[in-house]
mmCIF file of C-alpha atoms in Angstrom:
data_model
loop_
_atom_site.group_PDB
_atom_site.id
_atom_site.type_symbol
_atom_site.label_atom_id
_atom_site.label_comp_id
_atom_site.label_asym_id
_atom_site.label_seq_id
_atom_site.Cartn_x
_atom_site.Cartn_y
_atom_site.Cartn_z
ATOM 1 C CA MET N 7 0.000 0.000 0.000
ATOM 2 C CA LYS N 8 1.609 3.197 -1.171
ATOM 3 C CA LYS N 9 -1.051 5.835 -0.743
ATOM 4 C CA THR N 10 -0.067 9.091 0.877
ATOM 5 C CA LEU N 11 -2.448 8.511 3.764
ATOM 6 C CA VAL N 12 -0.970 5.207 4.862
ATOM 7 C CA SER N 13 2.605 6.366 4.455
ATOM 8 C CA ALA N 14 1.731 9.397 6.582
ATOM 9 C CA LEU N 15 0.130 7.223 9.231
ATOM 10 C CA THR N 16 2.931 4.701 9.507
ATOM 11 C CA THR N 17 5.648 7.325 9.488
ATOM 12 C CA ALA N 18 3.848 8.775 12.485
ATOM 13 C CA LEU N 19 4.469 5.549 14.339
ATOM 14 C CA VAL N 20 8.227 6.031 14.409
ATOM 15 C CA VAL N 21 8.952 6.604 18.071
ATOM 16 C CA GLY N 22 10.847 9.742 18.939
ATOM 17 C CA ALA N 23 10.763 11.364 15.497
ATOM 18 C CA ALA N 24 10.451 14.791 17.084
ATOM 19 C CA SER N 25 9.260 16.470 20.255
ATOM 20 C CA THR N 26 6.776 19.010 18.932
ATOM 21 C CA THR N 27 3.240 18.935 20.333
ATOM 22 C CA PHE N 28 0.324 19.910 18.102
ATOM 23 C CA ALA N 29 -3.257 21.052 18.528
ATOM 24 C CA ALA N 30 -5.709 18.191 19.089
ATOM 25 C CA ALA N 31 -8.273 19.417 16.538
ATOM 26 C CA ASN N 32 -6.300 18.363 13.453
ATOM 27 C CA PRO N 33 -2.661 17.837 14.430
ATOM 28 C CA PHE N 34 -1.613 16.183 11.164
ATOM 29 C CA SER N 35 -2.865 17.968 8.128
ATOM 30 C CA ASP N 36 -2.091 15.193 5.650
ATOM 31 C CA VAL N 37 -4.300 12.563 7.359
ATOM 32 C CA PRO N 38 -7.838 12.804 5.889
ATOM 33 C CA THR N 39 -10.561 12.978 8.509
ATOM 34 C CA ASP N 40 -12.768 10.496 6.579
ATOM 35 C CA HIS N 41 -10.331 7.600 6.943
ATOM 36 C CA TRP N 42 -10.778 5.038 9.733
ATOM 37 C CA ALA N 43 -7.219 5.662 10.941
ATOM 38 C CA TYR N 44 -7.696 9.404 11.510
ATOM 39 C CA ASP N 45 -9.310 9.085 14.934
ATOM 40 C CA ALA N 46 -6.609 6.660 16.069
ATOM 41 C CA VAL N 47 -3.813 8.954 14.874
ATOM 42 C CA ALA N 48 -5.365 12.060 16.405
ATOM 43 C CA GLN N 49 -5.948 10.380 19.748
ATOM 44 C CA LEU N 50 -2.477 8.822 19.915
ATOM 45 C CA ALA N 51 -0.982 12.219 19.108
ATOM 46 C CA ALA N 52 -3.067 13.925 21.776
ATOM 47 C CA ASP N 53 -1.866 11.329 24.275
ATOM 48 C CA GLY N 54 1.757 11.900 23.314
ATOM 49 C CA VAL N 55 2.291 8.376 21.985
ATOM 50 C CA ILE N 56 3.261 9.516 18.465
ATOM 51 C CA GLU N 57 4.756 12.747 17.174
ATOM 52 C CA GLY N 58 5.198 14.390 13.810
ATOM 53 C CA TYR N 59 7.481 16.939 12.244
ATOM 54 C CA GLY N 60 7.542 20.663 12.741
ATOM 55 C CA ASP N 61 5.253 21.499 9.820
ATOM 56 C CA THR N 62 2.190 19.625 11.158
ATOM 57 C CA THR N 63 2.649 16.844 8.589
ATOM 58 C CA PHE N 64 4.325 13.464 8.402
ATOM 59 C CA GLN N 65 5.982 14.068 5.015
ATOM 60 C CA GLY N 66 3.348 11.826 3.503
ATOM 61 C CA ASP N 67 4.524 12.314 -0.081
ATOM 62 C CA LYS N 68 7.195 9.657 0.419
ATOM 63 C CA ASN N 69 6.108 6.205 -0.808
ATOM 64 C CA ILE N 70 6.966 3.267 1.424
ATOM 65 C CA THR N 71 6.275 -0.451 1.169
ATOM 66 C CA ARG N 72 4.091 -2.562 3.443
ATOM 67 C CA TYR N 73 7.266 -4.166 4.780
ATOM 68 C CA GLU N 74 8.630 -0.752 5.780
ATOM 69 C CA MET N 75 5.279 0.102 7.306
ATOM 70 C CA ALA N 76 5.408 -3.061 9.386
ATOM 71 C CA GLN N 77 8.824 -2.080 10.723
ATOM 72 C CA MET N 78 7.376 1.230 11.905
ATOM 73 C CA VAL N 79 4.345 -0.454 13.436
ATOM 74 C CA ALA N 80 6.689 -2.799 15.285
ATOM 75 C CA LYS N 81 8.453 0.201 16.840
ATOM 76 C CA ALA N 82 5.121 1.600 18.004
ATOM 77 C CA MET N 83 4.189 -1.755 19.486
ATOM 78 C CA ALA N 84 7.422 -1.724 21.473
ATOM 79 C CA LYS N 85 6.531 1.578 23.180
ATOM 80 C CA LYS N 86 5.953 1.124 26.908
ATOM 81 C CA ASP N 87 3.649 2.841 29.389
ATOM 82 C CA VAL N 88 0.679 3.471 27.102
ATOM 83 C CA SER N 89 -2.917 3.444 28.234
ATOM 84 C CA ALA N 90 -5.276 0.552 27.527
ATOM 85 C CA ALA N 91 -7.162 2.674 24.991
ATOM 86 C CA ASP N 92 -3.975 3.640 23.143
ATOM 87 C CA LYS N 93 -2.827 0.015 23.189
ATOM 88 C CA ALA N 94 -6.088 -1.003 21.513
ATOM 89 C CA MET N 95 -5.529 1.580 18.774
ATOM 90 C CA ILE N 96 -1.970 0.385 18.159
ATOM 91 C CA ASP N 97 -3.218 -3.200 18.014
ATOM 92 C CA LYS N 98 -5.798 -2.249 15.400
ATOM 93 C CA LEU N 99 -3.101 -0.642 13.244
ATOM 94 C CA ALA N 100 -0.840 -3.663 13.741
ATOM 95 C CA ALA N 101 -3.631 -5.995 12.634
ATOM 96 C CA GLU N 102 -3.604 -4.234 9.253
ATOM 97 C CA PHE N 103 -0.007 -5.392 8.733
ATOM 98 C CA SER N 104 -0.150 -8.704 10.612
ATOM 99 C CA ASP N 105 1.320 -10.789 7.765
ATOM 100 C CA GLU N 106 4.325 -8.497 7.371
ATOM 101 C CA LEU N 107 4.839 -8.361 11.139
ATOM 102 C CA ASN N 108 4.806 -12.146 11.300
ATOM 103 C CA ASN N 109 7.522 -12.211 8.643
ATOM 104 C CA LEU N 110 9.511 -9.820 10.807
ATOM 105 C CA GLY N 111 9.151 -12.192 13.740
ATOM 106 C CA VAL N 112 6.659 -9.988 15.617
ATOM 107 C CA ARG N 113 3.838 -12.172 16.829
ATOM 108 C CA VAL N 114 0.410 -10.601 16.485
ATOM 109 C CA ALA N 115 -1.796 -13.669 16.790
ATOM 110 C CA ASN N 116 -3.310 -12.366 20.030
ATOM 111 C CA LEU N 117 -4.054 -8.808 18.909
ATOM 112 C CA GLU N 118 -7.799 -9.407 18.870
ATOM 113 C CA LYS N 119 -7.877 -12.052 21.601
ATOM 114 C CA ASN N 120 -10.052 -10.024 23.922
ATOM 115 C CA ALA N 121 -12.452 -9.031 21.168
ATOM 116 C CA ASP N 122 -12.939 -12.258 19.223
ATOM 117 C CA LYS N 123 -10.879 -15.397 18.723
ATOM 118 C CA VAL N 124 -12.505 -16.093 15.361
ATOM 119 C CA LYS N 125 -11.835 -13.798 12.407
ATOM 120 C CA TRP N 126 -14.037 -14.001 9.308
ATOM 121 C CA ASN N 127 -13.005 -13.002 5.808
ATOM 122 C CA GLY N 128 -14.798 -13.777 2.602
ATOM 123 C CA GLU N 129 -15.667 -13.028 -0.979
ATOM 124 C CA LEU N 130 -18.681 -12.798 -3.255
ATOM 125 C CA ARG N 131 -17.749 -13.248 -6.910
ATOM 126 C CA TYR N 132 -19.538 -13.322 -10.245
ATOM 127 C CA THR N 133 -17.708 -15.075 -13.089
ATOM 128 C CA TYR N 134 -18.351 -15.209 -16.831
ATOM 129 C CA HIS N 135 -16.346 -17.695 -18.901
ATOM 130 C CA ASN N 136 -16.692 -18.454 -22.610
ATOM 131 C CA ASP N 137 -14.557 -21.176 -24.224
ATOM 132 C CA GLN N 138 -14.930 -21.466 -28.000
ATOM 133 C CA GLN N 139 -13.322 -24.154 -30.158
ATOM 134 C CA GLU N 140 -13.057 -23.981 -33.949
ATOM 135 C CA LYS N 141 -15.586 -26.210 -35.790
ATOM 136 C CA SER N 142 -17.625 -26.709 -32.645
ATOM 137 C CA ASN N 143 -21.117 -25.372 -32.107
ATOM 138 C CA ALA N 144 -21.215 -26.297 -28.443
ATOM 139 C CA ASP N 145 -22.131 -23.476 -26.075
ATOM 140 C CA LYS N 146 -19.276 -23.251 -23.553
ATOM 141 C CA ARG N 147 -20.499 -20.131 -21.775
ATOM 142 C CA THR N 148 -20.868 -20.255 -18.009
ATOM 143 C CA ASN N 149 -22.269 -17.721 -15.556
ATOM 144 C CA THR N 150 -21.533 -18.579 -11.949
ATOM 145 C CA LEU N 151 -21.869 -16.988 -8.547
ATOM 146 C CA LYS N 152 -19.620 -18.016 -5.655
ATOM 147 C CA PHE N 153 -19.956 -17.106 -1.994
ATOM 148 C CA ARG N 154 -16.815 -17.884 0.025
ATOM 149 C CA LEU N 155 -16.067 -17.749 3.743
ATOM 150 C CA ASP N 156 -12.513 -17.981 5.161
ATOM 151 C CA PRO N 157 -12.711 -18.221 8.978
ATOM 152 C CA THR N 158 -9.580 -18.302 11.168
ATOM 153 C CA ALA N 159 -9.791 -19.361 14.825
ATOM 154 C CA GLU N 160 -6.987 -18.684 17.291
ATOM 155 C CA VAL N 161 -5.954 -21.678 19.414
ATOM 156 C CA ASN N 162 -2.995 -20.169 21.289
ATOM 157 C CA ASP N 163 0.002 -17.918 20.578
ATOM 158 C CA ASN N 164 1.391 -20.375 18.024
ATOM 159 C CA TRP N 165 -1.549 -22.316 16.620
ATOM 160 C CA ALA N 166 -4.647 -21.407 14.643
ATOM 161 C CA VAL N 167 -7.327 -23.289 12.725
ATOM 162 C CA HIS N 168 -8.235 -22.236 9.170
ATOM 163 C CA ALA N 169 -11.165 -23.216 6.973
ATOM 164 C CA ARG N 170 -12.755 -22.379 3.641
ATOM 165 C CA ILE N 171 -16.414 -22.813 2.723
ATOM 166 C CA ASP N 172 -17.577 -22.321 -0.874
ATOM 167 C CA ALA N 173 -21.125 -22.122 -2.184
ATOM 168 C CA ASN N 174 -21.558 -22.115 -5.987
ATOM 169 C CA MET N 175 -24.618 -21.258 -8.055
ATOM 170 C CA ASN N 176 -25.409 -21.313 -11.763
ATOM 171 C CA VAL N 177 -26.692 -17.803 -12.392
ATOM 172 C CA ALA N 178 -28.009 -18.587 -15.880
ATOM 173 C CA GLU N 179 -30.339 -21.239 -14.425
ATOM 174 C CA ASP N 180 -31.260 -19.081 -11.400
ATOM 175 C CA GLU N 181 -30.384 -21.910 -9.050
ATOM 176 C CA ASP N 182 -31.563 -21.657 -5.464
ATOM 177 C CA ASP N 183 -29.453 -24.516 -4.061
ATOM 178 C CA ALA N 184 -25.899 -23.305 -3.613
ATOM 179 C CA ASN N 185 -24.361 -26.680 -2.654
ATOM 180 C CA ALA N 186 -22.045 -25.283 0.012
ATOM 181 C CA LYS N 187 -18.918 -27.367 0.626
ATOM 182 C CA LEU N 188 -16.093 -27.356 3.136
ATOM 183 C CA ILE N 189 -13.093 -26.897 0.843
ATOM 184 C CA ARG N 190 -10.306 -26.479 3.413
ATOM 185 C CA ALA N 191 -9.876 -27.275 7.110
ATOM 186 C CA TYR N 192 -6.411 -27.361 8.666
ATOM 187 C CA ALA N 193 -4.412 -26.455 11.742
ATOM 188 C CA GLU N 194 -1.353 -24.209 11.410
ATOM 189 C CA GLY N 195 1.470 -23.710 13.889
ATOM 190 C CA LYS N 196 4.086 -20.969 13.558
ATOM 191 C CA TYR N 197 7.419 -21.048 15.409
ATOM 192 C CA ASP N 198 9.854 -18.369 14.196
ATOM 193 C CA ASN N 199 10.829 -19.554 10.674
ATOM 194 C CA LEU N 200 8.994 -22.889 10.988
ATOM 195 C CA ASP N 201 5.439 -23.289 9.683
ATOM 196 C CA LEU N 202 3.475 -26.529 10.264
ATOM 197 C CA ARG N 203 0.130 -27.428 8.677
ATOM 198 C CA PHE N 204 -2.092 -30.504 9.096
ATOM 199 C CA GLY N 205 -5.452 -31.229 7.461
ATOM 200 C CA LYS N 206 -6.967 -30.301 4.093
ATOM 201 C CA MET N 207 -5.097 -27.269 2.786
ATOM 202 C CA GLY N 208 -4.119 -25.385 -0.343
ATOM 203 C CA LEU N 209 -1.894 -27.082 -2.932
ATOM 204 C CA PHE N 210 -0.183 -24.426 -5.051
ATOM 205 C CA SER N 211 2.968 -24.547 -7.194
ATOM 206 C CA ASP N 212 4.670 -21.452 -5.763
ATOM 207 C CA GLU N 213 7.919 -21.938 -7.648
ATOM 208 C CA SER N 214 6.122 -21.595 -10.996
ATOM 209 C CA ASP N 215 3.294 -19.178 -10.106
ATOM 210 C CA GLY N 216 0.603 -21.838 -10.368
ATOM 211 C CA LEU N 217 1.732 -23.419 -13.637
ATOM 212 C CA LEU N 218 1.141 -26.954 -12.281
ATOM 213 C CA VAL N 219 -1.599 -26.855 -9.703
ATOM 214 C CA ASP N 220 -3.893 -24.563 -7.728
ATOM 215 C CA ASP N 221 -6.108 -26.847 -5.678
ATOM 216 C CA GLU N 222 -6.334 -28.593 -2.270
ATOM 217 C CA PHE N 223 -4.860 -31.771 -0.793
ATOM 218 C CA SER N 224 -5.237 -33.653 2.493
ATOM 219 C CA GLY N 225 -2.111 -34.306 4.511
ATOM 220 C CA ALA N 226 0.752 -32.401 6.099
ATOM 221 C CA ARG N 227 3.053 -29.536 5.125
ATOM 222 C CA VAL N 228 6.280 -28.376 6.745
ATOM 223 C CA GLN N 229 7.937 -25.122 5.681
ATOM 224 C CA PHE N 230 11.116 -23.622 7.122
ATOM 225 C CA GLY N 231 13.778 -21.092 6.215
ATOM 226 C CA ASN N 232 14.014 -17.350 5.812
ATOM 227 C CA VAL N 233 15.454 -16.059 2.531
ATOM 228 C CA LEU N 234 15.434 -19.574 1.048
ATOM 229 C CA LYS N 235 12.321 -21.512 2.066
ATOM 230 C CA THR N 236 12.049 -25.291 1.979
ATOM 231 C CA THR N 237 8.578 -26.823 1.762
ATOM 232 C CA LEU N 238 7.785 -30.521 2.296
ATOM 233 C CA GLU N 239 4.315 -31.883 1.515
ATOM 234 C CA ALA N 240 2.752 -35.351 1.719
ATOM 235 C CA GLY N 241 -0.805 -36.660 1.587
ATOM 236 C CA ARG N 242 -3.618 -37.499 -0.806
ATOM 237 C CA TRP N 243 -4.950 -35.584 -3.817
ATOM 238 C CA ASN N 244 -8.382 -36.421 -5.237
ATOM 239 C CA ASN N 245 -8.514 -34.655 -8.619
ATOM 240 C CA VAL N 246 -6.705 -37.397 -10.526
ATOM 241 C CA PRO N 247 -8.163 -37.630 -14.061
ATOM 242 C CA ASP N 248 -9.821 -40.870 -15.251
ATOM 243 C CA SER N 249 -8.922 -42.932 -12.200
ATOM 244 C CA GLU N 250 -11.099 -45.694 -10.789
ATOM 245 C CA HIS N 251 -10.037 -44.521 -7.327
ATOM 246 C CA SER N 252 -10.808 -41.163 -5.771
ATOM 247 C CA ALA N 253 -7.313 -40.056 -4.816
ATOM 248 C CA ALA N 254 -3.601 -40.419 -5.458
ATOM 249 C CA ASP N 255 -0.709 -40.525 -3.019
ATOM 250 C CA TYR N 256 1.273 -37.306 -3.187
ATOM 251 C CA GLN N 257 4.724 -36.174 -2.011
ATOM 252 C CA GLY N 258 6.510 -32.950 -2.900
ATOM 253 C CA ILE N 259 9.575 -30.871 -2.054
ATOM 254 C CA MET N 260 10.002 -27.216 -3.052
ATOM 255 C CA PHE N 261 12.737 -24.617 -2.666
ATOM 256 C CA THR N 262 11.656 -20.994 -3.130
ATOM 257 C CA GLY N 263 13.255 -17.657 -2.374
ATOM 258 C CA GLU N 264 13.548 -13.972 -3.153
ATOM 259 C CA GLN N 265 16.622 -11.778 -3.099
ATOM 260 C CA GLY N 266 16.473 -8.179 -4.237
ATOM 261 C CA LYS N 267 14.779 -8.014 -7.620
ATOM 262 C CA VAL N 268 15.072 -11.752 -8.303
ATOM 263 C CA SER N 269 12.661 -14.476 -7.167
ATOM 264 C CA GLY N 270 12.304 -18.111 -8.106
ATOM 265 C CA GLY N 271 12.315 -21.735 -7.107
ATOM 266 C CA VAL N 272 12.554 -25.396 -8.074
ATOM 267 C CA ALA N 273 10.390 -28.365 -7.086
ATOM 268 C CA TYR N 274 9.787 -32.090 -7.440
ATOM 269 C CA ARG N 275 6.365 -33.704 -7.036
ATOM 270 C CA HIS N 276 5.379 -37.367 -7.149
ATOM 271 C CA PHE N 277 1.840 -38.732 -7.630
ATOM 272 C CA ASN N 278 0.848 -42.393 -7.513
ATOM 273 C CA ALA N 279 -2.631 -43.778 -8.210
ATOM 274 C CA ASP N 280 -4.103 -47.239 -8.932
ATOM 275 C CA GLY N 281 -6.697 -48.332 -11.433
ATOM 276 C CA PHE N 282 -6.318 -45.915 -14.349
ATOM 277 C CA THR N 283 -8.520 -46.641 -17.329
ATOM 278 C CA THR N 284 -6.526 -44.709 -19.918
ATOM 279 C CA SER N 285 -2.831 -44.127 -20.487
ATOM 280 C CA GLU N 286 -3.035 -40.642 -21.925
ATOM 281 C CA LYS N 287 -4.665 -38.671 -19.123
ATOM 282 C CA PHE N 288 -2.135 -38.872 -16.332
ATOM 283 C CA ALA N 289 1.242 -40.507 -16.911
ATOM 284 C CA GLY N 290 2.786 -43.958 -17.555
ATOM 285 C CA TYR N 291 0.126 -46.685 -17.464
ATOM 286 C CA SER N 292 1.032 -50.332 -16.768
ATOM 287 C CA LYS N 293 -1.452 -53.058 -17.769
ATOM 288 C CA ASN N 294 0.112 -55.523 -15.331
ATOM 289 C CA ASN N 295 -0.435 -53.675 -12.079
ATOM 290 C CA LYS N 296 -2.768 -50.864 -13.182
ATOM 291 C CA GLU N 297 -0.564 -48.364 -11.412
ATOM 292 C CA ASP N 298 0.091 -44.859 -12.628
ATOM 293 C CA ASN N 299 2.943 -42.591 -11.562
ATOM 294 C CA ALA N 300 3.773 -38.976 -12.236
ATOM 295 C CA ASN N 301 7.206 -37.523 -11.506
ATOM 296 C CA ILE N 302 7.107 -33.785 -12.134
ATOM 297 C CA TRP N 303 10.108 -31.452 -12.104
ATOM 298 C CA SER N 304 9.514 -27.713 -12.286
ATOM 299 C CA ALA N 305 11.377 -24.424 -12.048
ATOM 300 C CA GLY N 306 10.441 -20.755 -12.164
ATOM 301 C CA LEU N 307 12.253 -17.425 -12.229
ATOM 302 C CA GLY N 308 11.105 -13.834 -11.919
ATOM 303 C CA TYR N 309 12.805 -10.453 -12.214
ATOM 304 C CA ARG N 310 11.283 -7.139 -11.121
ATOM 305 C CA PHE N 311 12.747 -4.263 -13.125
ATOM 306 C CA ASP N 312 11.111 -1.579 -10.979
ATOM 307 C CA SER N 313 7.894 -0.943 -9.073
ATOM 308 C CA ASN N 314 5.856 -1.306 -12.282
ATOM 309 C CA TRP N 315 7.419 -4.019 -14.455
ATOM 310 C CA LYS N 316 8.057 -7.699 -13.739
ATOM 311 C CA LEU N 317 9.086 -10.532 -16.090
ATOM 312 C CA SER N 318 8.595 -14.153 -15.050
ATOM 313 C CA GLY N 319 8.806 -17.593 -16.582
ATOM 314 C CA ALA N 320 8.419 -21.243 -15.623
ATOM 315 C CA TYR N 321 8.904 -24.729 -17.063
ATOM 316 C CA ALA N 322 7.732 -28.175 -15.939
ATOM 317 C CA GLN N 323 7.972 -31.759 -17.203
ATOM 318 C CA ASN N 324 6.474 -35.092 -16.191
ATOM 319 C CA THR N 325 9.181 -37.702 -16.834
ATOM 320 C CA GLU N 326 6.677 -40.583 -16.621
ATOM 321 C CA ALA N 327 4.221 -39.329 -19.229
ATOM 322 C CA ASP N 328 4.401 -40.335 -22.894
ATOM 323 C CA ALA N 329 2.356 -37.420 -24.278
ATOM 324 C CA PHE N 330 1.521 -33.821 -23.362
ATOM 325 C CA ASP N 331 4.264 -34.008 -20.726
ATOM 326 C CA LYS N 332 5.642 -30.438 -20.869
ATOM 327 C CA SER N 333 4.332 -27.053 -19.758
ATOM 328 C CA GLY N 334 5.790 -23.565 -19.944
ATOM 329 C CA ASN N 335 4.796 -19.998 -19.291
ATOM 330 C CA VAL N 336 6.336 -16.559 -19.924
ATOM 331 C CA GLN N 337 4.586 -13.455 -18.590
ATOM 332 C CA ILE N 338 5.223 -9.728 -18.371
ATOM 333 C CA ASP N 339 3.280 -7.768 -15.728
ATOM 334 C CA TYR N 340 2.694 -4.036 -15.510
ATOM 335 C CA LYS N 341 1.709 -2.431 -12.225
ATOM 336 C CA GLY N 342 -0.907 -4.334 -10.185
ATOM 337 C CA ALA N 343 -4.382 -3.927 -8.720
ATOM 338 C CA GLU N 344 -4.516 -3.743 -4.899
ATOM 339 C CA ASN N 345 -7.813 -4.463 -3.152
ATOM 340 C CA GLU N 346 -7.153 -1.874 -0.451
ATOM 341 C CA ASN N 347 -6.471 0.946 -2.934
ATOM 342 C CA ALA N 348 -9.310 2.148 -5.148
ATOM 343 C CA GLY N 349 -8.168 3.244 -8.602
ATOM 344 C CA THR N 350 -5.209 0.848 -8.816
ATOM 345 C CA TRP N 351 -4.925 -1.378 -11.864
ATOM 346 C CA GLY N 352 -2.634 -3.783 -13.639
ATOM 347 C CA ALA N 353 -2.161 -5.532 -16.974
ATOM 348 C CA TYR N 354 -0.201 -8.475 -18.352
ATOM 349 C CA ALA N 355 0.672 -10.373 -21.521
ATOM 350 C CA ALA N 356 1.710 -14.020 -21.551
ATOM 351 C CA TYR N 357 2.487 -17.022 -23.725
ATOM 352 C CA ARG N 358 1.348 -20.337 -22.242
ATOM 353 C CA HIS N 359 1.947 -23.938 -23.324
ATOM 354 C CA ILE N 360 -0.016 -26.218 -20.984
ATOM 355 C CA GLY N 361 0.302 -30.008 -21.275
ATOM 356 C CA GLN N 362 -2.502 -31.785 -19.426
ATOM 357 C CA ASN N 363 -0.214 -34.591 -18.169
ATOM 358 C CA VAL N 364 1.998 -32.176 -16.236
ATOM 359 C CA SER N 365 -0.244 -29.209 -15.422
ATOM 360 C CA PHE N 366 -3.055 -31.086 -13.678
ATOM 361 C CA ALA N 367 -4.878 -28.022 -12.304
ATOM 362 C CA PRO N 368 -3.162 -24.795 -13.455
ATOM 363 C CA THR N 369 -4.186 -21.517 -11.858
ATOM 364 C CA TYR N 370 -4.955 -19.762 -15.168
ATOM 365 C CA ASP N 371 -8.660 -18.987 -15.336
ATOM 366 C CA THR N 372 -8.832 -19.104 -19.144
ATOM 367 C CA PHE N 373 -7.817 -22.802 -19.001
ATOM 368 C CA GLY N 374 -10.827 -23.903 -16.945
ATOM 369 C CA ASN N 375 -12.671 -26.017 -19.539
ATOM 370 C CA ILE N 376 -9.865 -26.772 -21.998
ATOM 371 C CA SER N 377 -6.455 -27.232 -20.348
ATOM 372 C CA ASN N 378 -4.437 -28.973 -23.069
ATOM 373 C CA LYS N 379 -3.588 -25.983 -25.259
ATOM 374 C CA LYS N 380 -1.062 -23.278 -26.133
ATOM 375 C CA GLY N 381 -1.277 -19.650 -27.173
ATOM 376 C CA TRP N 382 -1.203 -15.989 -26.181
ATOM 377 C CA GLU N 383 -3.092 -14.377 -23.341
ATOM 378 C CA ILE N 384 -3.662 -10.791 -22.277
ATOM 379 C CA GLY N 385 -5.448 -9.478 -19.223
ATOM 380 C CA THR N 386 -6.201 -6.489 -17.047
ATOM 381 C CA GLU N 387 -7.443 -5.910 -13.494
ATOM 382 C CA TYR N 388 -8.953 -2.826 -11.874
ATOM 383 C CA VAL N 389 -10.159 -1.806 -8.405
ATOM 384 C CA PRO N 390 -12.976 0.763 -8.892
ATOM 385 C CA PHE N 391 -13.775 0.835 -5.164
ATOM 386 C CA LYS N 392 -11.963 -0.416 -2.104
ATOM 387 C CA ASN N 393 -12.242 -4.238 -1.864
ATOM 388 C CA VAL N 394 -14.051 -4.464 -5.217
ATOM 389 C CA HIS N 395 -11.871 -6.162 -7.842
ATOM 390 C CA ALA N 396 -12.677 -6.534 -11.569
ATOM 391 C CA TYR N 397 -10.811 -8.925 -13.916
ATOM 392 C CA LEU N 398 -10.857 -9.398 -17.704
ATOM 393 C CA TYR N 399 -8.692 -11.976 -19.547
ATOM 394 C CA TYR N 400 -8.564 -13.178 -23.175
ATOM 395 C CA PHE N 401 -6.746 -16.240 -24.571
ATOM 396 C CA ASP N 402 -6.163 -17.041 -28.254
ATOM 397 C CA GLY N 403 -4.459 -20.289 -29.252
ATOM 398 C CA GLU N 404 -4.959 -23.917 -30.227
ATOM 399 C CA LYS N 405 -5.377 -27.312 -28.611
ATOM 400 C CA LEU N 406 -2.298 -29.521 -28.464
ATOM 401 C CA GLU N 407 -4.024 -32.594 -29.917
ATOM 402 C CA GLY N 408 -5.597 -32.918 -33.354
ATOM 403 C CA GLN N 409 -5.611 -30.451 -36.231
ATOM 404 C CA ASN N 410 -7.468 -27.220 -36.902
ATOM 405 C CA ASN N 411 -8.348 -26.906 -33.246
ATOM 406 C CA ASP N 412 -8.137 -23.170 -32.752
ATOM 407 C CA THR N 413 -9.584 -22.120 -29.422
ATOM 408 C CA HIS N 414 -10.488 -18.818 -27.804
ATOM 409 C CA SER N 415 -11.387 -18.036 -24.230
ATOM 410 C CA LEU N 416 -12.888 -14.927 -22.635
ATOM 411 C CA PHE N 417 -12.950 -14.657 -18.852
ATOM 412 C CA GLY N 418 -14.462 -11.909 -16.713
ATOM 413 C CA ARG N 419 -14.970 -11.636 -12.969
ATOM 414 C CA VAL N 420 -16.080 -9.128 -10.339
ATOM 415 C CA SER N 421 -15.190 -9.905 -6.706
ATOM 416 C CA PHE N 422 -16.378 -8.216 -3.517
ATOM 417 C CA PHE N 423 -14.019 -8.912 -0.609
ATOM 418 C CA PHE N 424 -14.969 -8.518 3.046
#
C-alpha cells in the first residue's frame, strides 16, 4: 500500500521522530478525517504516543512499502507505558499489517484475543467464462456466482485453525441450491521460521506461479527457512483424471526464495494412483499392475525491473508421461491492482503452453474447460472501489491434440471482498 495517507500514518508511528506537540483538533494535516485511521492517529498524538514533524505533517509524499510500514508499526508496538485505549488503537493498526509483522518475527496472533478469537473473511464473486473451439457449435459459456467464507480461529500464541467454505450457483439457471462445501480445514502452527500445517489445505505450485496446480490436498506440510524456504508436503490428492479410485498418493519438495529483484524456485512432485482406465490422461500406465505414476520437475524465475514491471517464466515436465508431458509460461506484468487501494490497476501479456499430463490443475482462469492448449493471453485488473476487484482476460491459441483446433477463451470476474 503506497497511498499518501498510509505512508503518513505509519511514518507517524516512528517513536521519537520529534518532540513538537500539536493542537488536538487536526494535528496532522495530511491525514484525511474520513479515513478510519484518523481518529486513532489524532488520539495517539493527543496522548503523546506519536509525534510528527515541525510542519504539522508526516511528510506523507514519500512512498513506502508494506514491509517498511510493518517495521514502523513494530516500533510503536514496542513503546511502553501506554494506556489501555492507546494500546487497543496500536493493536488495530498492527492488525492491518499482521502478515508483514509475522515475517519480521513480531507475533500478532493475540491482537484481537479479547475481542474475538474467530476472524471471518470472505468473498462474493460473479464469473463469466466463454470457451470457444473452432468447428464446434457447443455453447461453452458459463455464468456462476460463488460465496466464500474464510474463517480463522486462534488456538494459542502459536496455533490457529483455518477453513474455507464455498457455495456455488449457476446464475443462468437461477439456481436456489448453492451446494455449500467445506473446501479447506487445517491447523497451522508458527514457530519463528517454521510453519506446520495438518489437514486439508491449499496445494499451489509457488515456484512456478501456479503453472502446475492450484487446488487442495489432504495431509501435512512443513515449511522452514528465511530467505530460502524449503517446503515438504505429503498426503492425498483427489482430482486425478480418469482414475477408478478417488485419490492419489502425493509427495513434494520445493525450494523458493527472493533476493532483491530476483525471485524463483525449483520443485519435485510425485503422484501415484491405482486403477487408471486410460494411459493418456495422467502418466505412464502399466497393464500388469494398473498403477500410474507422475514424476514432475519444475522451475520458475522472476525479475522485477522496478515498481511497475516484472518478467517471469516457468517450465515443468512429467518424466513418466508419454504425451503432453511439458508445460511452460512466460509473462510480463505491468503495475498491479490492490484491493485496499481504489483506482489501482494492472495488466499483463503471456504465452502459455499447458500439457494436461503435467499441469493437472493450473491456476490460469482461461484454461478452466480446456487445459491442453497453447497460445497468447492478455489481461487487465482494476479496483474501482476499495475491496471491489474486476478482472478481464482473453486467450487465443490452439489445442495440443488434433488439427485445426483453434480455441479462444474470454474470462471476466467481479469480486467483492470482506
